[in-house]
Short mmCIF file of C-alpha atoms in Angstrom, two decimals:
data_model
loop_
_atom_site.label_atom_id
_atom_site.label_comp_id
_atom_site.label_asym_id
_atom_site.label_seq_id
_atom_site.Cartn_x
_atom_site.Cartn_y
_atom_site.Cartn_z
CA UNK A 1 155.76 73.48 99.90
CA UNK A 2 151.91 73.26 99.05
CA UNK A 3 152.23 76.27 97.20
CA UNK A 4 154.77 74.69 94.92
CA UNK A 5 153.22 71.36 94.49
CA UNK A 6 150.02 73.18 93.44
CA UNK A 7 152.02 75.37 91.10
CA UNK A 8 153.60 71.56 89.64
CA UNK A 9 150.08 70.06 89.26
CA UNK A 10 148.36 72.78 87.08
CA UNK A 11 151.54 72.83 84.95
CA UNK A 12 150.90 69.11 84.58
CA UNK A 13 146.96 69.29 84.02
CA UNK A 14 148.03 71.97 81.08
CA UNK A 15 150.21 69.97 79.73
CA UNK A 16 147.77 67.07 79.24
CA UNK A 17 144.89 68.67 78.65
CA UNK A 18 147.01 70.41 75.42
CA UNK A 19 147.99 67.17 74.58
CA UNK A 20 143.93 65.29 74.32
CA UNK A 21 143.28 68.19 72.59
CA UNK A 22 145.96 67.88 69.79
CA UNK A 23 144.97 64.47 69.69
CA UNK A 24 141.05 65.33 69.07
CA UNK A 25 141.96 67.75 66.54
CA UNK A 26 143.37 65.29 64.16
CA UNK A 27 139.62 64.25 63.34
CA UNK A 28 137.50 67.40 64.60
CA UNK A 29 138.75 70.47 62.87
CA UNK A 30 139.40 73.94 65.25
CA UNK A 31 136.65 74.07 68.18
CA UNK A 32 139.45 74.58 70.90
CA UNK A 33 137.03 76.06 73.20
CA UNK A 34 134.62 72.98 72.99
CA UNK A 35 136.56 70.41 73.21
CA UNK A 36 138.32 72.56 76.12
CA UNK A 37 134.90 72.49 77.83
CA UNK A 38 134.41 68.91 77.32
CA UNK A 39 138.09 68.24 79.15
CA UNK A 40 136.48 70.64 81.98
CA UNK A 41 133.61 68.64 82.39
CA UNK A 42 135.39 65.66 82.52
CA UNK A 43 137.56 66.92 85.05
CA UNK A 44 135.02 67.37 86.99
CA UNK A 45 133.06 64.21 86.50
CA UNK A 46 129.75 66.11 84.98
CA UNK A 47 128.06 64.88 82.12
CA UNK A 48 127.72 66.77 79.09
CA UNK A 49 124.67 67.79 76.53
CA UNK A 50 125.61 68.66 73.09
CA UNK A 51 122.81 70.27 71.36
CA UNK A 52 123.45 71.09 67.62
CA UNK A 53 121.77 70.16 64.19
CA UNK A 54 122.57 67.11 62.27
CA UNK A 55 126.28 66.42 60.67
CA UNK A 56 128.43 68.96 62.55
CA UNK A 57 130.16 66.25 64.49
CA UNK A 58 129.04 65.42 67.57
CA UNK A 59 129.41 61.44 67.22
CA UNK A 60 132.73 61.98 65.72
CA UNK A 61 133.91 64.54 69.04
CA UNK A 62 132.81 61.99 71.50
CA UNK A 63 134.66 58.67 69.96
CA UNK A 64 137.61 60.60 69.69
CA UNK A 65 137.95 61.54 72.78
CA UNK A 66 137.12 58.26 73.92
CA UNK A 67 140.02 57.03 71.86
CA UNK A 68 142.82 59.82 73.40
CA UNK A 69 141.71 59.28 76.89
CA UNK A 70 142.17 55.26 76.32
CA UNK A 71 138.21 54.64 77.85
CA UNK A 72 136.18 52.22 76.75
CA UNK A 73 133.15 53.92 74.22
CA UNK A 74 129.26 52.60 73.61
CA UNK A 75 126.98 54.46 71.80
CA UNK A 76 122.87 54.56 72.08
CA UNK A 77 120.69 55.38 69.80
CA UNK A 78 118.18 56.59 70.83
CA UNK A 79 114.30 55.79 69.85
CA UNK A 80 110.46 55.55 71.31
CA UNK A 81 110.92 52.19 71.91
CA UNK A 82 114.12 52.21 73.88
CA UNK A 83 113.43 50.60 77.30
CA UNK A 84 115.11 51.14 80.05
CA UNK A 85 116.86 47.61 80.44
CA UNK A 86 118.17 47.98 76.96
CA UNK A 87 120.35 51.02 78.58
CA UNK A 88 121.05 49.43 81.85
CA UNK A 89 121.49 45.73 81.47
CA UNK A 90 119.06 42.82 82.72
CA UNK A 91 119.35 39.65 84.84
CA UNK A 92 118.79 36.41 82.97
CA UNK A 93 118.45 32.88 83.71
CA UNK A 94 121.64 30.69 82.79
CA UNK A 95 119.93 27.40 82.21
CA UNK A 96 124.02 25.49 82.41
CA UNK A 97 124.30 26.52 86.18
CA UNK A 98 120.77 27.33 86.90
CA UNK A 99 121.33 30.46 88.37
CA UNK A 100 120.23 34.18 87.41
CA UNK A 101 123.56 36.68 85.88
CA UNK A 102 123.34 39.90 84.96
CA UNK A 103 124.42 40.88 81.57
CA UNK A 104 125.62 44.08 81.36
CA UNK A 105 123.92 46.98 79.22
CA UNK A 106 126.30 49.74 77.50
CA UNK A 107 125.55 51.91 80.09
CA UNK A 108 128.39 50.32 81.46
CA UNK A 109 131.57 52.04 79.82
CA UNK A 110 133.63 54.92 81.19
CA UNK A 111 132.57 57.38 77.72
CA UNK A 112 128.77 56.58 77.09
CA UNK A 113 127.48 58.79 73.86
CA UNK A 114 123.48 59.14 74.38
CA UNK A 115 122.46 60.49 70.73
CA UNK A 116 119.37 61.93 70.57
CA UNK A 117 117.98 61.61 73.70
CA UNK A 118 115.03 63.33 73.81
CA UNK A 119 113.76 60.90 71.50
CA UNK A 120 113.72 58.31 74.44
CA UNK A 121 110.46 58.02 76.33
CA UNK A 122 110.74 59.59 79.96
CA UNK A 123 110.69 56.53 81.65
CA UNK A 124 114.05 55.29 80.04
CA UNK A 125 115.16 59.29 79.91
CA UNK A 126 114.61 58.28 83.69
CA UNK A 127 116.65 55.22 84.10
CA UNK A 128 119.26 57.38 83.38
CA UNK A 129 119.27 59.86 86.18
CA UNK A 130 120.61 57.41 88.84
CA UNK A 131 123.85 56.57 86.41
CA UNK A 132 124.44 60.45 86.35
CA UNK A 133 124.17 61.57 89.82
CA UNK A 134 124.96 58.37 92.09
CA UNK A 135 127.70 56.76 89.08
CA UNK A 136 125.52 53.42 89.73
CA UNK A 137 122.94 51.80 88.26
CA UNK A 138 119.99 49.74 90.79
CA UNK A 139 118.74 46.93 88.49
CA UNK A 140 116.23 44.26 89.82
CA UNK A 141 117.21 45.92 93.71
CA UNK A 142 120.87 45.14 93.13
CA UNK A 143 122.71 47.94 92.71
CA UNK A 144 125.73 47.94 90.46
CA UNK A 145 128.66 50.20 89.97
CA UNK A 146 129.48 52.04 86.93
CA UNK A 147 133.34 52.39 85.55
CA UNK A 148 135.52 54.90 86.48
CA UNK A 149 136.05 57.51 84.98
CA UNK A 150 132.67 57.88 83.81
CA UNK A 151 131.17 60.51 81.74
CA UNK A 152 127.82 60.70 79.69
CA UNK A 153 127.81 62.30 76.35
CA UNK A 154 124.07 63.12 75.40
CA UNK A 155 123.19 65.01 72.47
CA UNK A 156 119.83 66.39 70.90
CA UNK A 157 118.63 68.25 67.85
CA UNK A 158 117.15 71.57 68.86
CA UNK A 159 115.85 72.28 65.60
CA UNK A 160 113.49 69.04 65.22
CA UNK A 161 111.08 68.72 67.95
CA UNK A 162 108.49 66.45 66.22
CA UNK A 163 108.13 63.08 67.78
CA UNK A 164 110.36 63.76 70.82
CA UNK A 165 110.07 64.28 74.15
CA UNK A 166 112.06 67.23 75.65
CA UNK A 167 113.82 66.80 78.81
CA UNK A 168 112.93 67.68 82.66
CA UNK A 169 114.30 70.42 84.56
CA UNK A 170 115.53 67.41 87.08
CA UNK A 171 117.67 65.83 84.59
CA UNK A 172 118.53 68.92 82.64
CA UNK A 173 120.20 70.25 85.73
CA UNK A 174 122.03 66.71 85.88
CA UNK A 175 124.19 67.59 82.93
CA UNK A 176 127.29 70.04 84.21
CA UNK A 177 127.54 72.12 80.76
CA UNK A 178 125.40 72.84 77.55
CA UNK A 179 127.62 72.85 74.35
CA UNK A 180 127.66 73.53 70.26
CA UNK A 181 129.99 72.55 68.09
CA UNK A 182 128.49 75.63 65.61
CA UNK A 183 129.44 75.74 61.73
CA UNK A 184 132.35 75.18 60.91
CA UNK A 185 134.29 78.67 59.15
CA UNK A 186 134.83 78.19 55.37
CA UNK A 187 138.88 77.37 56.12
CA UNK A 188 137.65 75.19 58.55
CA UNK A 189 135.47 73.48 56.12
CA UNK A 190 138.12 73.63 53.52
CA UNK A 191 140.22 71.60 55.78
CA UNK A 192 137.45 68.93 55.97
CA UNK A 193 138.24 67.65 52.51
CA UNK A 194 141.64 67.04 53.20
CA UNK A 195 140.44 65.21 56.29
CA UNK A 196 137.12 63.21 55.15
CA UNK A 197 138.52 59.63 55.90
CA UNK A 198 137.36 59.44 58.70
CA UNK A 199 138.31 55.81 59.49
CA UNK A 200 141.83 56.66 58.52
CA UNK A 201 142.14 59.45 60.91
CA UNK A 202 140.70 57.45 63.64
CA UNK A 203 143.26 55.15 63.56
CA UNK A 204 146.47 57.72 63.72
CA UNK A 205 144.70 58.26 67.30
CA UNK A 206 146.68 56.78 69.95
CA UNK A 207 145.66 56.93 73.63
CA UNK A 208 147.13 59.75 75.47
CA UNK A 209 146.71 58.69 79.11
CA UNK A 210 144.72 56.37 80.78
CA UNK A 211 141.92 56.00 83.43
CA UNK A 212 144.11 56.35 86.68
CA UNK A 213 145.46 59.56 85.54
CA UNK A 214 141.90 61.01 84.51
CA UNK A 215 140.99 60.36 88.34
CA UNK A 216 144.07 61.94 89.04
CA UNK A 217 143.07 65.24 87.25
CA UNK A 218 139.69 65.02 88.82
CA UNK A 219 141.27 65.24 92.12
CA UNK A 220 143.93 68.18 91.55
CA UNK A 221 141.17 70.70 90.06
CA UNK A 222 139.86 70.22 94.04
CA UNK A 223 143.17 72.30 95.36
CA UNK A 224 142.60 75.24 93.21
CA UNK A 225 142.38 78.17 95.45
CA UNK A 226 139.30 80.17 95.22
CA UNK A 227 138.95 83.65 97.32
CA UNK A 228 136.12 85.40 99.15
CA UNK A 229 135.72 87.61 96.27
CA UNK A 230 135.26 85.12 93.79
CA UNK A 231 132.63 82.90 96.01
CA UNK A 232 130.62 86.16 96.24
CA UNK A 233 130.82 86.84 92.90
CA UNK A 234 129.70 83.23 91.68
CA UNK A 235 126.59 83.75 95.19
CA UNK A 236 125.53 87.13 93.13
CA UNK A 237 125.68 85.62 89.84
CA UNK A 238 123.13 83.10 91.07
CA UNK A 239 121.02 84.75 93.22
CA UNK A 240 120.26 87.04 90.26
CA UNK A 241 119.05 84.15 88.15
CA UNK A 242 116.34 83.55 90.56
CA UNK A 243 115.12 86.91 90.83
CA UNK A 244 115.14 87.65 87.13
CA UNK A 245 111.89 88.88 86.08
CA UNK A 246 112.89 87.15 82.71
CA UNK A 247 113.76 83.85 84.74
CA UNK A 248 110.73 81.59 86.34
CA UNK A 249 112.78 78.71 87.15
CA UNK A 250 116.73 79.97 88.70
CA UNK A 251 119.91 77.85 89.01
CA UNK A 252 120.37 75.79 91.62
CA UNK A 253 122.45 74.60 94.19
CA UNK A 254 123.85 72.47 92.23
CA UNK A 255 124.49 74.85 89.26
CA UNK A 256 126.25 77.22 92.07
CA UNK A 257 128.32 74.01 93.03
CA UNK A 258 129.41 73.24 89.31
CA UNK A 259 129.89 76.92 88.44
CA UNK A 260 132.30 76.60 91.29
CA UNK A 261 134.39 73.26 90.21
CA UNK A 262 133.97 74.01 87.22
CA UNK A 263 136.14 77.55 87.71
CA UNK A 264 138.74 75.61 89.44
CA UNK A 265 139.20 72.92 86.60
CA UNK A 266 139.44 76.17 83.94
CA UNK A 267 141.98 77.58 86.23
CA UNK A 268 144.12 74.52 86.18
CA UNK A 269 144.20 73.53 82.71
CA UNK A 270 145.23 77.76 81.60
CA UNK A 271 148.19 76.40 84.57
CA UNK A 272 147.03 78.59 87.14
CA UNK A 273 146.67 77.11 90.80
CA UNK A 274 144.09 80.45 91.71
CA UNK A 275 140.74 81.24 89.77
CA UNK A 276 139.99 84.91 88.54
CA UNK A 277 136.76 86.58 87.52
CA UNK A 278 137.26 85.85 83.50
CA UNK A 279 137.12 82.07 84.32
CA UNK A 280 133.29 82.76 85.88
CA UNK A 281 132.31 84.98 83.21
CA UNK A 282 133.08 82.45 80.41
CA UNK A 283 131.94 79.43 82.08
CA UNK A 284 128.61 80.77 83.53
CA UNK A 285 126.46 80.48 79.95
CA UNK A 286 127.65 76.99 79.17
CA UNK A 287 126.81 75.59 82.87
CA UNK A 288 123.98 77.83 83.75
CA UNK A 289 121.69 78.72 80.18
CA UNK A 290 120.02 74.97 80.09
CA UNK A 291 119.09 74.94 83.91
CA UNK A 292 117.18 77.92 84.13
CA UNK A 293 113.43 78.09 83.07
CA UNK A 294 112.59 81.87 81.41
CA UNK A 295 109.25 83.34 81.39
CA UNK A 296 106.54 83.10 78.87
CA UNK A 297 106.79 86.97 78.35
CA UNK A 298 110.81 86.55 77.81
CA UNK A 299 109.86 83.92 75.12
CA UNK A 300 107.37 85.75 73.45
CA UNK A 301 109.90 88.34 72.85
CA UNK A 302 112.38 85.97 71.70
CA UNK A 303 115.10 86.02 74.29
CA UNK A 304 116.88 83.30 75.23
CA UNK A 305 118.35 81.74 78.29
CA UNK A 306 121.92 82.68 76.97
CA UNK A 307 120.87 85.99 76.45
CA UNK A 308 119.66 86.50 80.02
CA UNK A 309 122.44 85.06 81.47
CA UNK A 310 124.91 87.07 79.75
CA UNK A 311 122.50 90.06 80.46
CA UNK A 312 122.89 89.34 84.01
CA UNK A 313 126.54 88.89 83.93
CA UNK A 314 127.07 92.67 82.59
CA UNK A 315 124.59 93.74 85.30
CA UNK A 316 127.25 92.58 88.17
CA UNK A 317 130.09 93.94 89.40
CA UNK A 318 133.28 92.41 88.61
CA UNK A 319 135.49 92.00 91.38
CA UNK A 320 138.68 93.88 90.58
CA UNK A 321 141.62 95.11 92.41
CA UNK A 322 141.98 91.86 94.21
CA UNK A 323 144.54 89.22 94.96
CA UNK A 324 143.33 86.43 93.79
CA UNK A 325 146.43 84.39 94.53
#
């Protein structure tokens, strides 16, 4: 019987998860795989960093999905003189009934877009951290619970470094995957001119479900079986990363942990209620590559983190042979 309601569930995550992503695409033109790692990270309540240059999309990606998934949307800019109560909210004095309120800051909406945040200072980069790992926010010693479903959206230019201030390794490993939209193909950009209102296409966007079903997803991903092999596989992928001669700074624990849900959630939306070796291999770059630190010697020669990672992956043994039912 649990076997067959697991069997229902992933049918049913697939079947929504198809139907967000027709809805995305009537804006954002191809990137299946992206916005099918964006789904996966919401699925499993991570936070997401999109790093790409100027004009690709990014903005554009996150409203939309904001607008299928029926959430409520803010968007900060970020600059040097962003504080940290101008992300949070602050308490003020309400001279009608003499008493302090708080007043809300648009940290406080289920789809949160962070552009450009390493242009923040670190002490409002900071301010974030608690709204990422605990889903609350402690202003003034009163602590204050965000919306659920809630999801950050951050993105950064990796090209233009002047006047910014690049993130920590603490809050780097805060956000579950790394994506990039990438250039689009020339059909893809041909398609663009048919589609370049914008405001138009926003509005043919309807919401597709709602907030009680996203928890719901977020909680089926969880019965996804996982076998022996595939734990030791993920343990091996890891370990490697921290004894790398290319690699100063391995995953963590809490890489290892997202590599894991984040497996489960791929599993479910493909419809399968088991997860198989191709679903660590393709995930492992996107939630690994940003949390590891490489060597000065690794940089010199011009590798980067995506390289070693992959580099690692060929190095270990795929389980095979296996039932991973």
């Amino acid at each position: 019987m649990e076997l067959e309601s697991r069997k229902e569930n992933v049918q049913i995550v697939k079947q929504l998860v198809q139907q967000i992503t027709d809805s995305i695409q009537k804006v954002i033109v191809g990137k299946s795989e992206t916005i099918e790692l964006l789904l996966i990270s919401m699925i499993c309540r991570g936070h997401i960093l999109l790093e790409d240059v100027p004009g690709i999309g990014k903005t554009t990606l996150a409203k939309s999905l904001a607008q299928s998934l029926g959430s409520s949307f803010s968007r900060i800019q970020c600059t040097p003189d962003l504080m940290p109560n101008d992300v949070l909210g602050f308490n003020f004095f309400n001279q009608k009934n003499g008493s302090f309120e708080f007043r809300p800051g648009p940290i406080f909406n289920q789809i949160v877009l962070v552009d450009e945040i390493n242009r923040a200072t670190p002490r409002t980069q900071s301010a974030l951290l608690e709204s990422m790992q605990e889903f609350q926010v402690t202003i003034d010693g009163k602590t204050e619970q965000l919306p659920s479903p809630f999801t950050i959206i951050a993105t950064q230019n990796p090209i233009e470094m002047e006047g910014t201030f690049p993130l920590p390794e603490a809050q780097l490993d805060r956000f579950f995957v790394r994506l990039s939209l990438g250039y689009p193909s020339k059909e893809e950009e041909n398609e663009l001119f048919n589609r370049s209102d914008n405001n138009y296409l926003f509005e043919t966007i309807t919401p597709i479900t709602n907030s009680q079903e996203i928890i719901n997803l977020q909680n089926i991903h969880k019965s996804i079986k996982v076998t022996k092999e595939i734990k030791n596989y993920i343990i091996k992928i890891i370990s490697a990363t921290r004894d790398e001669e290319d690699i100063v700074l391995g995953a963590s624990p809490r890489a290892s942990l997202d590599l894991y849900k984040a497996c489960q959630a791929k599993a479910a939306v493909n419809a399968r209620d088991f997860v198989i070796p191709d679903d660590v291999k393709a995930l492992a770059p996107h939630i690994l590559a940003h949390r590891i630190g490489i060597s000065l010697n690794a940089q010199i020669k011009e590798r980067t983190s995506g390289q070693i990672i992959n580099k690692i992956l060929e190095s270990i043994e795929i389980p095979i042979d296996t039932d991973y039912k």
